[in-house]
Short mmCIF file of C-alpha atoms in Angstrom, two decimals:
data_model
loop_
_atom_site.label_atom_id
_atom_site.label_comp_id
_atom_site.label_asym_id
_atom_site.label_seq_id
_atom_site.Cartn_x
_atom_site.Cartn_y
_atom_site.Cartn_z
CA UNK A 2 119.01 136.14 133.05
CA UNK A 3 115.54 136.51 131.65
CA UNK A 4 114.31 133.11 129.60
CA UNK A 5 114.68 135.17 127.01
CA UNK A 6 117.88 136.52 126.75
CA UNK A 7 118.42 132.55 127.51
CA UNK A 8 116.89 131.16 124.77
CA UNK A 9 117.77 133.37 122.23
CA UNK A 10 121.53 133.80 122.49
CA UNK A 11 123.18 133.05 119.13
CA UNK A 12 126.74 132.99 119.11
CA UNK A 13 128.23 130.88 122.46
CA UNK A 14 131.40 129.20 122.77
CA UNK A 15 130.55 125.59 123.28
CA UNK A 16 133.92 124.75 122.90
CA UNK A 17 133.78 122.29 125.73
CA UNK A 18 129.80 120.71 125.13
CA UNK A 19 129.08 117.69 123.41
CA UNK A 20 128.54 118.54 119.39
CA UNK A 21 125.24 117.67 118.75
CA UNK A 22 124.25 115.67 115.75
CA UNK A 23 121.80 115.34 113.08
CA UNK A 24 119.67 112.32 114.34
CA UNK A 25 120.14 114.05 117.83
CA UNK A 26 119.08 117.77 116.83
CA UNK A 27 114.95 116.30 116.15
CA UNK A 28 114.93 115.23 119.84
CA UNK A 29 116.80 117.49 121.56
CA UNK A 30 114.48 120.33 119.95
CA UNK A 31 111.69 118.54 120.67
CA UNK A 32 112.94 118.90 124.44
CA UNK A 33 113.70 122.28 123.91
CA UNK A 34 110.39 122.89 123.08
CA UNK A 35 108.52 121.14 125.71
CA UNK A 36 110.99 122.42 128.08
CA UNK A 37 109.85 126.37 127.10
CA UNK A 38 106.34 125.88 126.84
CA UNK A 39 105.97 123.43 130.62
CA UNK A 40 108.94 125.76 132.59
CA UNK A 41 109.65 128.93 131.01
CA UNK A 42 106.99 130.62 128.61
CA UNK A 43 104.71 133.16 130.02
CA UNK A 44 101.24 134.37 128.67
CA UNK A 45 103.08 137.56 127.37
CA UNK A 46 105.64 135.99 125.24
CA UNK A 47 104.93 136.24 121.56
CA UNK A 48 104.97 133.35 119.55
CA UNK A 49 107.73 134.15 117.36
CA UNK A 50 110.40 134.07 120.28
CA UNK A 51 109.28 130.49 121.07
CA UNK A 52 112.40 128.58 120.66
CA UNK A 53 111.38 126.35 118.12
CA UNK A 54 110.30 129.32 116.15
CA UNK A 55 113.99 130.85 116.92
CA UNK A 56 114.97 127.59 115.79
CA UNK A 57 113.47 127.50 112.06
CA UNK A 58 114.82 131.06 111.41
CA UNK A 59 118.53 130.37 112.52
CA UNK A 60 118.31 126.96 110.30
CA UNK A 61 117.63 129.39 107.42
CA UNK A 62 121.10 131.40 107.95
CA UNK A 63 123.02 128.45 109.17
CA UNK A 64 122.49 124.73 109.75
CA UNK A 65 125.77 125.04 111.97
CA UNK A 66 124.49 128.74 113.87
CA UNK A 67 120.92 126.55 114.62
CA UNK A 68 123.59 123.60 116.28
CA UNK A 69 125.22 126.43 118.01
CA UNK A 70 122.08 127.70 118.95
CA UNK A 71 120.09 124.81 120.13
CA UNK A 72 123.76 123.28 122.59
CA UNK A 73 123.05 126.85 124.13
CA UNK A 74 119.87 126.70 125.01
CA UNK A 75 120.14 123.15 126.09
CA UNK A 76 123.03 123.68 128.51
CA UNK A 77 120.14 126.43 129.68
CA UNK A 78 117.84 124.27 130.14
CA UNK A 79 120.05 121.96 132.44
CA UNK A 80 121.68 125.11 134.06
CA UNK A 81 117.73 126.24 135.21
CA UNK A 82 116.32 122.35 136.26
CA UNK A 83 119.91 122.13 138.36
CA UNK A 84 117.84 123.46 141.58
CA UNK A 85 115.09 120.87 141.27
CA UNK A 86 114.62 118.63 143.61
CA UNK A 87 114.77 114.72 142.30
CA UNK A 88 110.73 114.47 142.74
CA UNK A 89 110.10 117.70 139.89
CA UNK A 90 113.14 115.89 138.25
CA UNK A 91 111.30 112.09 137.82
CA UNK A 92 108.28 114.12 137.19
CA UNK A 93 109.64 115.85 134.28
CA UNK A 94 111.13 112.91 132.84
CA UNK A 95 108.05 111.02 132.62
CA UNK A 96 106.83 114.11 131.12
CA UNK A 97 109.25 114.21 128.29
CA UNK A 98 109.19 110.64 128.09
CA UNK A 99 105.53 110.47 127.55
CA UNK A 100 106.10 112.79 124.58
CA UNK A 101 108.48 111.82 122.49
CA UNK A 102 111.17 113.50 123.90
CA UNK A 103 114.80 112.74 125.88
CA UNK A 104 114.46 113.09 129.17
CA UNK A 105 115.69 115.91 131.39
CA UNK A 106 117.87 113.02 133.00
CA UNK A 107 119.24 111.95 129.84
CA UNK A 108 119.97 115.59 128.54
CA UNK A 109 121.88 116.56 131.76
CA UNK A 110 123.87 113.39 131.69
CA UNK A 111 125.18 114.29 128.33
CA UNK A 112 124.93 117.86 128.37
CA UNK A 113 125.49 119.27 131.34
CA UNK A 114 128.70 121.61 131.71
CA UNK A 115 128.62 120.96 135.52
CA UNK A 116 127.99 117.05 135.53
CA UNK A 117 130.72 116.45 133.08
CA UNK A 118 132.82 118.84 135.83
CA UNK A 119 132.02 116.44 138.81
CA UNK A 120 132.80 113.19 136.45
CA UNK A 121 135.83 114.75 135.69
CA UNK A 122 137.19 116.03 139.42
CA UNK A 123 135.39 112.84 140.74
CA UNK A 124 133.79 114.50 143.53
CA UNK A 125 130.62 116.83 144.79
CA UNK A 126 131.77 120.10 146.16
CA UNK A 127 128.85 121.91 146.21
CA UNK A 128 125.21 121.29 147.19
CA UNK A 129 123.80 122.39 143.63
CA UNK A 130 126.10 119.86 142.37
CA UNK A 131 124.56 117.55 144.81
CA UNK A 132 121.10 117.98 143.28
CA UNK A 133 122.09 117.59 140.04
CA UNK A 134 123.78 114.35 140.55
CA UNK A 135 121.20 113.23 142.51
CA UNK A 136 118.71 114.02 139.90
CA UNK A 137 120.31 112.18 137.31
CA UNK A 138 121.06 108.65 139.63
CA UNK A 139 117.54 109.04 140.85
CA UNK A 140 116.09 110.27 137.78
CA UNK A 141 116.93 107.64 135.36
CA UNK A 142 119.16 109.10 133.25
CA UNK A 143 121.90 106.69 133.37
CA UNK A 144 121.52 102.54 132.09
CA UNK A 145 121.14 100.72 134.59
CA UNK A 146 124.39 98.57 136.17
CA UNK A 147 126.39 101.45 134.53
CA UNK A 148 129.55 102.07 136.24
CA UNK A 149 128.88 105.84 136.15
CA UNK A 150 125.84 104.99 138.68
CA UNK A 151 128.45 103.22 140.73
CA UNK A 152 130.87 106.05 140.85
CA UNK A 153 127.82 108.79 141.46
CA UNK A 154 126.73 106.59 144.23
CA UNK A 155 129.96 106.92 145.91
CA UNK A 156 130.47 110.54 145.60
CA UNK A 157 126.87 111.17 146.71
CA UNK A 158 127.43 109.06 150.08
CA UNK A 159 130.95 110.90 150.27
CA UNK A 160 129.54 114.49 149.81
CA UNK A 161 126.82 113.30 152.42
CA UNK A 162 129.38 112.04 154.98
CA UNK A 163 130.99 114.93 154.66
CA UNK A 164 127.99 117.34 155.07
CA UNK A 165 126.35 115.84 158.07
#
């Protein structure tokens, strides 16, 4: 899917993401933005499909279409970073971090569609799911001491046992 076909899909049934609230909506756009501009914008995109731009129209129309809106293009941006390895991962974080925004860690952690899958089933059954919970123990996503870390640990180590 073209970035954007991705960005700019409006009605999405996010039935089973996180809702995303008012004090979170600033930030998370904020790492929308960054997100387009670093990963996905080319030199022949016009201006007025940037997301943020996408962003100010929908929250014209709809406050609630715009919340719609930006969980989809979030769980896009997770579903594109899941290949990275953990080094672009702790590289983008600092990035983000160093401008005001959530990390990618942090973002995935809450809003990933896959990651809240492995919590869930408890396991790793696939190596893209491998990366991406590697990326968020390694990348900083999680408190540290938190019992999630604990229980990602484990199913990293298993999935690795497993694999070799």
């Amino acid at each position: 899917m073209s970035s954007e076909k991705r960005f700019h899909r409006v009605i999405v049934s996010a039935n089973k993401m996180p809702t995303i609230s008012e004090d979170e909506s600033e930030g998370l756009k904020k790492f929308m933005g960054f997100f387009y501009e670093w990963f996905e914008a080319k030199p022949h995109h016009p201006p007025e499909i940037h997301p943020l731009a996408v962003m100010k129209v929908l929250e014209k129309k709809s406050i609630s279409q715009a919340r719609r809106g930006l969980q989809m293009a979030i769980n896009d941006c997770v579903e594109v970073s899941s290949n990275w390895s953990p080094e672009l991962i702790a590289a983008a974080d600092k990035r983000f971090l160093s401008n005001g925004a959530p990390s990618l860690s942090q973002v995935r952690v809450k809003y990933s569609k896959i990651y809240l899958k492995v919590l869930k089933r408890g396991g790793i059954k696939s190596l893209k799911e491998y990366y991406l919970v590697k990326g968020v123990l390694d990348g900083g996503g999680l408190e540290p001491g938190a019992g999630e870390a604990k229980q990602l640990a484990t199913m990293l180590a298993d999935y690795e046992s497993r694999s070799a």
